[in-house]
Amino acid sequence: MSEKLKVGVIGATGMVGQRYVTLLANHPWFQVTVVAASKHSAGQKYGESVKDRWKMGDTPIPDDVKDLTILDAEDVDAVASQVDFVFSAINLDKADTRKLEDEYAKHETPVVSNNSAHRWTPDVPMVVPEINPDHIDIIKYQRERLGTKKGFVAVKPNCSIQSYTPAIAAWQKFEPTQVLACTYQAISGAGKTLETAPEIQNNVIPYIPGEEAKSEDEPLKIFGHIDPATKQIVKADSPVITSQCLRVPVLYGHTVATFINFKQNPSKEDLIKALEDYSGVPQELKLPSAPKQFIQYLTDDFRPQVRYDVNFEHGMGISIGRLRPDKIFDWKFIGLSHNTARGAAGGAIELAELLKAKGYITKK
Ligand SMILES: N[C@@H](CC=O)C(=O)O
């Protein structure tokens, strides 16, 4: 077996960073060799630093990272010189995040980011590997702009869109024109637990800052195409998506109530078959984090439920149910995805696997 790629996790102490180090423990291709965080945590042993704020429940702090000394994420030289690429879960303001991620790229260290800062940079691919793997081809133009040979930034989209965008992708041949999506989002999406967010207990909060714009716009970049003339990703102009995003007292799992119109007139059987048959490059290449079944359709009207279905395919699969005709729209359905697995660290790890398999991430 070839030597594993050395990985840095920047922003390793927060909730998404913790999810990265737990998902990467025993990864067949990647080995976490550096954990980095704010200056405040730098110099401490990772295990010591996170033990009182460990949010991964029963999953212990992995042995391979426990004794690593946390580096300052802004000391790019120190981190980049020790790794082949980094996962970014850094939590700075957007301009500073963009600057820092670019610096890593310019140090010839590819960045696979969870952060939203670069999602709308026109030559940064925003990828769900099952849906738009071809967007990684934009990296050649990004490298031209950055003046790098190996370095680049690639991002995954916001977690909220992953409970309905896969269904829209599976139904592209029916030409979706309009989508209405109301999300019911878990508290871990805000980096909190039910204990650290007492305000969510017995409550529903009707506003998640910035979430509706992300939910409406990000799928369109994913459905877009690379324009070689401008060396940019041009977003699709349909379907038009409108949304409302609510925070609910759930730890993991974003549920969505979705309504959809099509130009064509698919039957329920056509729609379910398209969901169940939908499969992509990660499944073809058998990427280590790829779910065997990307989308499952559940016929029981009481499903999908967070309690039973959030961990479908280790949190990397999407569950859809209650597909039925609507009085105003053509169809409506319920979707569910795991917001910190498929929706965050798991989706980014699958993207890094795709980038490695396609030769964009290599040993330095
Ligand atoms: N913005 C989301 C997190 C997903 O990436 C949320 O607040 O739930």
Coordinates of C-alpha atoms and ligand atoms in Angstrom, one line a residue:
M1 CA 0.0 0.0 0.0
S2 CA 1.4 3.4 -0.9
E3 CA 2.3 5.9 1.9
K4 CA -0.7 7.9 3.2
L5 CA -0.9 11.6 2.4
K6 CA -0.1 13.9 5.3
V7 CA -3.0 16.1 6.3
G8 CA -3.3 19.2 8.4
V9 CA -6.7 20.2 9.9
I10 CA -6.8 23.9 10.4
G11 CA -9.6 25.0 12.8
A12 CA -9.2 21.5 14.4
T13 CA -10.6 22.4 17.9
G14 CA -14.1 23.5 16.8
M15 CA -17.0 21.2 16.1
V16 CA -16.3 20.7 12.4
G17 CA -12.6 20.3 13.2
Q18 CA -13.4 17.6 15.8
R19 CA -15.6 15.8 13.2
Y20 CA -12.6 15.9 10.7
V21 CA -10.2 14.3 13.2
T22 CA -12.7 11.6 14.2
L23 CA -13.7 10.8 10.5
L24 CA -10.0 10.8 9.5
A25 CA -8.9 8.3 12.2
N26 CA -7.8 5.1 10.3
H27 CA -8.6 6.7 6.9
P28 CA -7.0 4.5 4.3
W29 CA -5.4 7.4 2.3
F30 CA -5.0 10.3 4.7
Q31 CA -3.1 10.6 8.0
V32 CA -3.6 13.7 10.2
T33 CA -0.1 14.9 11.1
V34 CA -0.8 18.5 12.0
V35 CA -3.7 20.1 13.9
A36 CA -3.8 23.9 13.9
A37 CA -6.1 26.4 15.5
S38 CA -6.1 29.9 16.9
K39 CA -3.0 31.5 18.6
H40 CA -4.9 31.0 21.8
S41 CA -4.8 27.2 21.6
A42 CA -1.4 26.9 19.9
G43 CA 1.3 25.1 21.9
Q44 CA -1.2 22.9 23.8
K45 CA -1.6 19.2 23.3
Y46 CA -4.8 18.5 21.2
G47 CA -6.2 16.0 23.7
E48 CA -5.8 18.4 26.6
S49 CA -7.1 21.4 24.7
V50 CA -10.4 19.8 23.6
K51 CA -11.1 17.4 26.4
D52 CA -13.5 19.8 28.1
R53 CA -15.2 20.9 24.9
W54 CA -15.3 17.6 23.0
K55 CA -18.6 17.5 21.1
M56 CA -18.4 14.1 19.4
G57 CA -20.4 12.3 22.1
D58 CA -19.3 8.7 22.8
T59 CA -16.6 8.9 20.0
P60 CA -13.3 9.4 21.8
I61 CA -10.6 11.8 20.8
P62 CA -8.6 9.6 18.3
D63 CA -5.2 8.4 19.6
D64 CA -3.3 9.6 16.6
V65 CA -4.1 13.2 17.3
K66 CA -4.3 13.3 21.1
D67 CA -0.6 14.0 21.5
L68 CA -0.1 16.4 18.6
T69 CA 0.9 19.9 19.6
I70 CA -1.6 22.4 18.2
L71 CA 0.1 24.8 15.7
D72 CA -1.0 28.4 15.0
A73 CA -3.2 28.1 11.9
E74 CA -1.9 31.5 10.8
D75 CA 1.7 30.3 10.8
V76 CA 1.3 29.0 7.3
D77 CA 5.0 28.1 6.8
A78 CA 5.1 25.9 9.9
V79 CA 1.9 24.0 8.9
A80 CA 2.3 23.8 5.2
S81 CA 5.9 22.5 5.4
Q82 CA 4.7 19.4 7.2
V83 CA 1.7 18.3 5.2
D84 CA 0.6 17.4 1.7
F85 CA -2.7 19.3 2.0
V86 CA -5.1 20.8 4.6
F87 CA -8.7 20.7 5.5
S88 CA -9.9 24.1 6.5
A89 CA -12.6 24.5 9.2
I90 CA -11.1 27.8 10.3
N91 CA -13.4 30.4 11.8
L92 CA -12.1 33.8 10.9
D93 CA -14.1 36.5 9.2
K94 CA -14.6 35.9 5.5
A95 CA -11.9 38.2 4.2
D96 CA -9.3 36.8 6.6
T97 CA -10.4 33.3 5.8
R98 CA -10.0 33.9 2.0
K99 CA -6.6 35.4 2.6
L100 CA -5.4 32.6 4.8
E101 CA -6.7 29.8 2.5
D102 CA -5.0 31.6 -0.5
E103 CA -1.8 31.7 1.4
Y104 CA -1.8 28.0 2.0
A105 CA -2.6 27.5 -1.7
K106 CA 0.4 29.8 -2.6
H107 CA 2.6 27.6 -0.3
E108 CA 1.7 24.8 -2.8
T109 CA -0.6 23.2 -0.2
P110 CA -4.1 22.4 -1.6
V111 CA -6.9 23.5 0.7
V112 CA -10.2 21.6 0.9
S113 CA -12.5 24.0 2.8
N114 CA -15.7 23.8 4.8
N115 CA -15.8 27.6 5.1
S116 CA -18.2 29.7 3.0
A117 CA -15.6 32.4 2.3
H118 CA -14.5 31.1 -1.1
R119 CA -17.8 29.6 -2.3
W120 CA -18.4 32.4 -4.7
T121 CA -14.9 32.9 -6.0
P122 CA -15.6 32.2 -9.6
D123 CA -12.6 29.8 -10.2
V124 CA -13.0 27.9 -6.9
P125 CA -15.0 24.7 -7.4
M126 CA -17.9 24.1 -4.9
V127 CA -18.4 20.4 -5.2
V128 CA -20.8 17.6 -4.1
P129 CA -18.7 14.8 -5.6
E130 CA -21.8 12.8 -6.8
I131 CA -23.3 15.8 -8.6
N132 CA -20.6 18.1 -10.1
P133 CA -17.2 16.3 -10.0
D134 CA -16.3 17.8 -13.3
H135 CA -16.1 21.3 -11.7
I136 CA -12.6 20.3 -10.3
D137 CA -11.3 20.9 -13.8
I138 CA -11.5 24.7 -13.1
I139 CA -8.5 24.2 -10.8
K140 CA -6.1 24.6 -13.8
Y141 CA -7.4 28.2 -14.3
Q142 CA -7.3 28.9 -10.6
R143 CA -3.7 27.8 -10.5
E144 CA -2.9 30.1 -13.4
R145 CA -4.4 33.0 -11.4
L146 CA -2.6 32.1 -8.1
G147 CA 0.7 31.3 -9.9
T148 CA 0.9 27.8 -8.3
K149 CA 1.8 24.4 -9.6
K150 CA 0.1 22.3 -6.9
G151 CA -1.8 24.7 -4.6
F152 CA -5.5 25.5 -5.0
V153 CA -8.7 26.0 -3.0
A154 CA -11.7 23.7 -3.4
V155 CA -14.8 24.0 -1.2
K156 CA -17.9 22.1 -0.3
P157 CA -21.3 23.8 -0.1
N158 CA -23.4 24.7 2.9
C159 CA -24.9 21.8 4.8
S160 CA -28.5 22.9 4.4
I161 CA -28.7 22.3 0.7
Q162 CA -27.7 18.7 0.8
S163 CA -31.1 17.4 1.9
Y164 CA -32.8 18.5 -1.3
T165 CA -30.1 19.3 -4.0
P166 CA -29.3 15.6 -4.6
A167 CA -33.0 15.0 -5.4
I168 CA -33.0 18.0 -7.8
A169 CA -29.8 16.6 -9.4
A170 CA -31.3 13.2 -9.8
W171 CA -34.4 14.8 -11.5
Q172 CA -32.5 17.1 -13.9
K173 CA -33.8 15.2 -16.9
F174 CA -37.4 16.2 -15.9
E175 CA -36.2 19.9 -16.1
P176 CA -37.0 21.3 -12.6
T177 CA -38.1 25.0 -12.9
Q178 CA -39.1 26.0 -9.4
V179 CA -38.3 24.8 -5.9
L180 CA -39.5 25.9 -2.5
A181 CA -37.5 24.5 0.4
C182 CA -38.2 24.9 4.1
T183 CA -35.3 23.6 6.2
Y184 CA -35.4 22.4 9.9
Q185 CA -31.8 22.6 10.9
A186 CA -30.0 20.9 13.7
I187 CA -28.2 22.9 16.4
S188 CA -24.8 21.3 15.6
G189 CA -25.0 23.4 12.4
A190 CA -24.4 26.4 14.7
G191 CA -21.4 24.6 16.3
K192 CA -23.4 23.9 19.4
T193 CA -25.0 20.9 21.3
L194 CA -28.4 20.7 23.0
E195 CA -26.6 21.3 26.2
T196 CA -24.6 24.3 25.1
A197 CA -27.6 25.9 23.4
P198 CA -30.3 26.0 26.1
E199 CA -32.2 28.5 23.9
I200 CA -33.2 25.7 21.5
Q201 CA -34.8 23.5 24.1
N202 CA -38.6 23.3 23.6
N203 CA -38.2 25.9 20.9
V204 CA -38.0 26.6 17.2
I205 CA -36.0 29.7 16.0
P206 CA -37.2 31.2 12.8
Y207 CA -34.0 32.8 11.6
I208 CA -30.5 31.5 10.7
P209 CA -28.4 34.4 9.5
G210 CA -27.3 34.1 5.9
E211 CA -28.8 30.6 5.5
E212 CA -31.6 31.4 3.1
A213 CA -29.4 33.1 0.6
K214 CA -27.0 30.0 0.7
S215 CA -29.9 27.6 0.4
E216 CA -31.3 29.4 -2.7
D217 CA -28.0 30.3 -4.5
E218 CA -25.5 27.6 -3.8
P219 CA -27.3 24.8 -5.8
L220 CA -27.2 27.0 -8.9
K221 CA -23.4 27.1 -8.8
I222 CA -23.4 23.4 -8.4
F223 CA -25.7 23.0 -11.4
G224 CA -23.5 25.5 -13.4
H225 CA -20.7 24.9 -15.9
I226 CA -17.1 25.9 -16.5
D227 CA -16.8 28.6 -19.2
P228 CA -13.3 28.3 -20.7
A229 CA -13.5 31.8 -22.2
T230 CA -13.8 33.5 -18.9
K231 CA -12.1 30.7 -16.9
Q232 CA -15.0 30.8 -14.4
I233 CA -17.9 28.7 -13.2
V234 CA -21.1 30.2 -14.6
K235 CA -24.1 29.4 -12.4
A236 CA -27.2 27.8 -13.8
D237 CA -30.3 30.0 -14.0
S238 CA -32.8 27.3 -13.1
P239 CA -34.5 26.1 -11.1
V240 CA -35.5 29.2 -9.2
I241 CA -35.2 28.3 -5.5
T242 CA -36.9 30.0 -2.6
S243 CA -36.4 29.0 1.0
Q244 CA -37.1 29.5 4.7
C245 CA -34.6 28.1 7.3
L246 CA -35.5 27.3 10.9
R247 CA -33.4 26.0 13.8
V248 CA -34.9 23.1 15.7
P249 CA -34.1 21.2 18.8
V250 CA -32.2 18.3 17.1
L251 CA -28.5 17.5 17.5
Y252 CA -27.6 16.2 14.1
G253 CA -29.7 16.1 10.9
H254 CA -31.1 18.8 8.6
T255 CA -34.7 17.9 7.5
V256 CA -36.3 19.8 4.6
A257 CA -39.9 20.1 3.3
T258 CA -39.6 20.7 -0.4
F259 CA -42.0 21.6 -3.2
I260 CA -41.0 21.3 -6.9
N261 CA -42.3 22.1 -10.4
F262 CA -41.0 20.5 -13.6
K263 CA -41.2 21.4 -17.3
Q264 CA -41.9 17.7 -18.0
N265 CA -44.5 15.5 -16.4
P266 CA -42.8 12.6 -14.5
S267 CA -44.8 10.0 -12.7
K268 CA -44.1 9.1 -9.1
E269 CA -42.5 5.9 -10.3
D270 CA -40.2 7.9 -12.6
L271 CA -39.2 10.2 -9.8
I272 CA -38.5 7.4 -7.3
K273 CA -36.5 5.3 -9.8
A274 CA -34.4 8.4 -10.7
L275 CA -33.6 8.9 -7.0
E276 CA -32.7 5.2 -6.4
D277 CA -30.6 4.9 -9.6
Y278 CA -28.7 8.1 -9.0
S279 CA -25.0 7.3 -8.6
G280 CA -21.8 9.2 -9.5
V281 CA -18.1 9.2 -9.9
P282 CA -17.5 8.5 -6.1
Q283 CA -19.4 5.3 -6.5
E284 CA -17.7 4.3 -9.7
L285 CA -14.2 5.0 -8.2
K286 CA -15.3 3.4 -4.9
L287 CA -13.9 6.4 -2.9
P288 CA -13.4 5.4 0.7
S289 CA -16.1 7.8 2.0
A290 CA -18.6 7.3 -0.8
P291 CA -21.9 5.8 0.2
K292 CA -22.9 2.7 -1.8
Q293 CA -26.4 4.1 -2.2
F294 CA -26.3 7.9 -2.4
I295 CA -30.1 8.4 -2.1
Q296 CA -32.6 6.1 -0.5
Y297 CA -36.4 6.5 -0.9
L298 CA -38.5 5.5 2.1
T299 CA -42.1 4.4 1.5
D300 CA -43.2 4.6 5.2
D301 CA -45.0 7.9 5.6
F302 CA -43.4 8.4 9.0
R303 CA -39.9 8.5 7.4
P304 CA -37.4 9.9 7.0
Q305 CA -36.9 10.6 10.7
V306 CA -33.7 12.0 12.2
R307 CA -33.8 9.4 14.9
Y308 CA -33.8 6.4 12.4
D309 CA -32.3 7.7 9.2
V310 CA -29.7 10.4 9.9
N311 CA -26.9 7.9 9.9
F312 CA -27.9 6.2 6.7
E313 CA -24.7 5.2 4.9
H314 CA -22.6 6.4 7.9
G315 CA -24.2 9.9 7.5
M316 CA -23.1 10.2 3.8
G317 CA -26.4 9.1 2.2
I318 CA -29.5 11.2 1.7
S319 CA -33.0 10.0 2.7
I320 CA -36.1 11.1 0.9
G321 CA -39.8 10.2 1.6
R322 CA -43.4 11.4 1.4
L323 CA -43.2 12.1 -2.3
R324 CA -46.7 13.1 -3.4
P325 CA -48.5 15.5 -5.7
D326 CA -49.3 19.0 -4.5
K327 CA -52.1 21.4 -5.1
I328 CA -49.9 24.4 -6.0
F329 CA -46.6 22.7 -7.1
D330 CA -46.3 19.5 -9.1
W331 CA -44.7 17.5 -6.3
K332 CA -43.6 17.7 -2.7
F333 CA -41.3 15.6 -0.5
I334 CA -39.3 15.4 2.7
G335 CA -35.5 15.1 2.7
L336 CA -32.9 14.5 5.4
S337 CA -29.2 14.6 5.5
H338 CA -26.5 14.5 8.2
N339 CA -25.3 18.0 8.5
T340 CA -21.8 17.4 10.0
A341 CA -21.1 14.2 8.0
R342 CA -22.3 14.6 4.4
G343 CA -23.0 18.3 5.1
A344 CA -19.6 19.2 6.5
A345 CA -16.4 17.2 7.3
G346 CA -17.6 14.0 5.5
G347 CA -18.5 15.8 2.3
A348 CA -15.1 17.6 2.4
I349 CA -13.2 14.3 2.9
E350 CA -15.1 12.7 0.0
L351 CA -14.1 15.8 -2.1
A352 CA -10.4 15.4 -1.1
E353 CA -10.7 11.7 -2.0
L354 CA -12.0 12.7 -5.5
L355 CA -9.2 15.3 -5.8
K356 CA -6.6 12.6 -4.9
A357 CA -8.1 10.0 -7.3
K358 CA -8.0 12.6 -10.1
G359 CA -4.4 13.6 -9.4
Y360 CA -5.0 17.1 -8.0
I361 CA -3.7 16.2 -4.6
T362 CA -0.4 14.3 -4.5
K363 CA 2.5 13.8 -2.2
K364 CA 4.7 16.9 -2.1
Ligands
LIG1 N1 -24.9 27.0 8.2 C1 -25.3 25.7 8.6 C2 -24.1 24.9 8.9 C3 -23.8 24.1 7.7 O1 -22.7 24.1 7.1 C4 -26.2 25.8 9.9 O2 -26.3 26.9 10.5 O3 -26.9 24.8 10.2

